[in-house]
mmCIF file of C-alpha atoms in Angstrom:
data_model
loop_
_atom_site.group_PDB
_atom_site.id
_atom_site.type_symbol
_atom_site.label_atom_id
_atom_site.label_comp_id
_atom_site.label_asym_id
_atom_site.label_seq_id
_atom_site.Cartn_x
_atom_site.Cartn_y
_atom_site.Cartn_z
ATOM 1 C CA MET A 30 0.000 0.000 0.000
ATOM 2 C CA GLU A 31 1.365 3.389 -0.977
ATOM 3 C CA ILE A 32 -1.526 5.767 -0.154
ATOM 4 C CA ASP A 33 -3.905 5.956 2.812
ATOM 5 C CA SER A 34 -7.162 5.749 0.865
ATOM 6 C CA PRO A 35 -7.587 4.136 -2.530
ATOM 7 C CA HIS A 36 -8.745 5.297 -5.909
ATOM 8 C CA TYR A 37 -12.002 3.436 -6.528
ATOM 9 C CA MET A 38 -12.459 1.924 -9.950
ATOM 10 C CA VAL A 39 -14.508 -0.816 -11.575
ATOM 11 C CA LEU A 40 -13.303 -3.970 -13.283
ATOM 12 C CA GLU A 41 -14.615 -3.798 -16.851
ATOM 13 C CA PHE A 42 -17.337 -1.423 -18.046
ATOM 14 C CA SER A 43 -20.472 -1.070 -15.929
ATOM 15 C CA PRO A 44 -23.584 -0.171 -17.952
ATOM 16 C CA TRP A 45 -25.422 0.682 -14.726
ATOM 17 C CA LEU A 46 -22.770 3.139 -13.542
ATOM 18 C CA SER A 47 -22.764 4.777 -16.968
ATOM 19 C CA THR A 48 -26.398 5.830 -16.387
ATOM 20 C CA TRP A 49 -25.373 8.045 -13.459
ATOM 21 C CA TYR A 50 -24.190 10.837 -15.784
ATOM 22 C CA GLU A 51 -25.535 12.444 -18.927
ATOM 23 C CA GLU A 52 -22.151 12.411 -20.627
ATOM 24 C CA CYS A 53 -20.459 9.410 -19.103
ATOM 25 C CA ARG A 54 -16.827 8.776 -19.968
ATOM 26 C CA TYR A 55 -14.526 6.020 -18.888
ATOM 27 C CA ILE A 56 -10.980 4.885 -19.407
ATOM 28 C CA LYS A 57 -9.562 1.409 -19.750
ATOM 29 C CA ILE A 58 -6.302 0.716 -17.995
ATOM 30 C CA PRO A 59 -4.738 -2.677 -18.700
ATOM 31 C CA VAL A 60 -4.202 -4.660 -15.518
ATOM 32 C CA GLU A 61 -0.580 -5.174 -16.569
ATOM 33 C CA GLU A 62 0.019 -1.482 -15.846
ATOM 34 C CA PHE A 63 -0.484 -2.008 -12.124
ATOM 35 C CA ASP A 64 1.721 -3.460 -9.447
ATOM 36 C CA LEU A 65 -0.902 -5.994 -8.385
ATOM 37 C CA ARG A 66 0.299 -5.767 -4.786
ATOM 38 C CA THR A 67 -1.299 -2.285 -4.783
ATOM 39 C CA VAL A 68 -4.741 -3.377 -6.017
ATOM 40 C CA SER A 69 -7.536 -5.067 -4.076
ATOM 41 C CA PHE A 70 -11.077 -5.970 -5.079
ATOM 42 C CA THR A 71 -14.541 -6.583 -3.715
ATOM 43 C CA TYR A 72 -17.139 -8.608 -5.585
ATOM 44 C CA GLY A 73 -19.654 -5.818 -5.795
ATOM 45 C CA ASP A 74 -19.445 -2.342 -4.344
ATOM 46 C CA SER A 75 -17.530 -2.328 -1.071
ATOM 47 C CA MET A 76 -20.290 -0.534 0.846
ATOM 48 C CA PRO A 77 -23.001 -3.220 0.501
ATOM 49 C CA THR A 78 -20.320 -5.937 0.538
ATOM 50 C CA PHE A 79 -19.442 -4.941 4.107
ATOM 51 C CA SER A 80 -22.874 -3.703 5.187
ATOM 52 C CA ASP A 81 -24.589 -5.424 8.094
ATOM 53 C CA ARG A 82 -27.835 -4.987 6.140
ATOM 54 C CA VAL A 83 -26.750 -7.526 3.515
ATOM 55 C CA ASN A 84 -26.855 -10.940 5.155
ATOM 56 C CA ASP A 85 -27.488 -13.386 2.350
ATOM 57 C CA GLY A 86 -24.639 -15.757 3.198
ATOM 58 C CA LYS A 87 -22.853 -15.398 -0.142
ATOM 59 C CA GLU A 88 -19.210 -16.373 0.188
ATOM 60 C CA TYR A 89 -17.884 -13.109 -1.225
ATOM 61 C CA ARG A 90 -19.540 -10.885 1.398
ATOM 62 C CA LYS A 91 -17.277 -9.030 3.826
ATOM 63 C CA LYS A 92 -14.145 -10.051 1.899
ATOM 64 C CA VAL A 93 -11.399 -8.205 0.082
ATOM 65 C CA TYR A 94 -9.545 -10.076 -2.643
ATOM 66 C CA MET A 95 -6.207 -9.797 -4.359
ATOM 67 C CA TYR A 96 -6.044 -10.174 -8.147
ATOM 68 C CA ASP A 97 -5.552 -13.942 -8.358
ATOM 69 C CA GLU A 98 -8.299 -14.444 -5.776
ATOM 70 C CA ILE A 99 -10.860 -12.268 -7.579
ATOM 71 C CA LEU A 100 -10.153 -14.200 -10.790
ATOM 72 C CA GLU A 101 -11.274 -17.370 -8.988
ATOM 73 C CA ILE A 102 -14.468 -15.677 -7.798
ATOM 74 C CA ILE A 103 -15.128 -14.440 -11.354
ATOM 75 C CA LYS A 104 -14.646 -17.983 -12.683
ATOM 76 C CA LYS A 105 -17.181 -19.205 -10.153
ATOM 77 C CA TYR A 106 -19.834 -16.453 -10.410
ATOM 78 C CA GLY A 107 -19.077 -14.468 -13.569
ATOM 79 C CA MET A 108 -19.065 -10.708 -13.948
ATOM 80 C CA PRO A 109 -21.953 -9.037 -12.064
ATOM 81 C CA GLN A 110 -22.488 -6.668 -15.007
ATOM 82 C CA GLU A 111 -23.474 -9.704 -17.077
ATOM 83 C CA TRP A 112 -25.984 -11.297 -14.711
ATOM 84 C CA ASN A 113 -27.148 -8.468 -12.449
ATOM 85 C CA ASP A 114 -26.783 -5.089 -14.140
ATOM 86 C CA ASP A 115 -30.305 -4.141 -13.039
ATOM 87 C CA GLY A 116 -29.713 -5.172 -9.402
ATOM 88 C CA LYS A 117 -32.559 -7.675 -9.470
ATOM 89 C CA TYR A 118 -30.468 -10.390 -7.808
ATOM 90 C CA GLY A 119 -28.698 -8.331 -5.138
ATOM 91 C CA PRO A 120 -26.415 -5.353 -4.660
ATOM 92 C CA GLU A 121 -23.487 -6.666 -6.690
ATOM 93 C CA ARG A 122 -23.539 -4.932 -10.085
ATOM 94 C CA TYR A 123 -19.786 -4.702 -10.749
ATOM 95 C CA ILE A 124 -16.458 -5.614 -9.225
ATOM 96 C CA GLU A 125 -14.881 -2.733 -7.366
ATOM 97 C CA ALA A 126 -11.127 -2.210 -7.636
ATOM 98 C CA HIS A 127 -9.199 -0.319 -4.975
ATOM 99 C CA ILE A 128 -5.999 1.206 -6.318
ATOM 100 C CA TRP A 129 -3.594 1.879 -3.447
ATOM 101 C CA SER A 130 -1.048 3.819 -5.506
ATOM 102 C CA ASP A 131 -1.033 7.065 -7.458
ATOM 103 C CA LYS A 132 1.549 5.981 -10.052
ATOM 104 C CA VAL A 133 -0.633 4.504 -12.786
ATOM 105 C CA ILE A 134 -3.541 6.841 -12.078
ATOM 106 C CA GLN A 135 -1.308 9.919 -12.483
ATOM 107 C CA LYS A 136 0.010 8.555 -15.776
ATOM 108 C CA TYR A 137 -3.496 8.132 -17.198
ATOM 109 C CA VAL A 138 -4.718 11.471 -15.865
ATOM 110 C CA GLN A 139 -1.779 13.106 -17.635
ATOM 111 C CA LEU A 140 -2.491 11.209 -20.872
ATOM 112 C CA TYR A 141 -6.167 12.192 -20.644
ATOM 113 C CA ASN A 142 -5.321 15.849 -20.056
ATOM 114 C CA GLU A 143 -2.900 15.889 -22.974
ATOM 115 C CA GLY A 144 -5.589 14.456 -25.262
ATOM 116 C CA SER A 145 -8.287 16.932 -24.178
#
């Protein structure tokens, strides 16, 4: 961990999140860009994942995963955007990524600003 609070991102595109803004934009950053020791994940948004209000017994509740671990969960359950984009089956609509370093983020912010 290099910073005290992470940059919150989403693994893959989330159609549901894109509806939050009239002119939604997103960037794709290849996972190879990151030092994977500085990235953690929750299967679903971290707030409902750790909420005491969500008590459905699913194995991925109240857990934080590293990259290789989240890949196993994805193999088992798939991408939430594919099976639950409308939230009909629970609060998990995407996989949240927590980036605990500024290095890659600063690089892409700079690239974005140069292209604007």
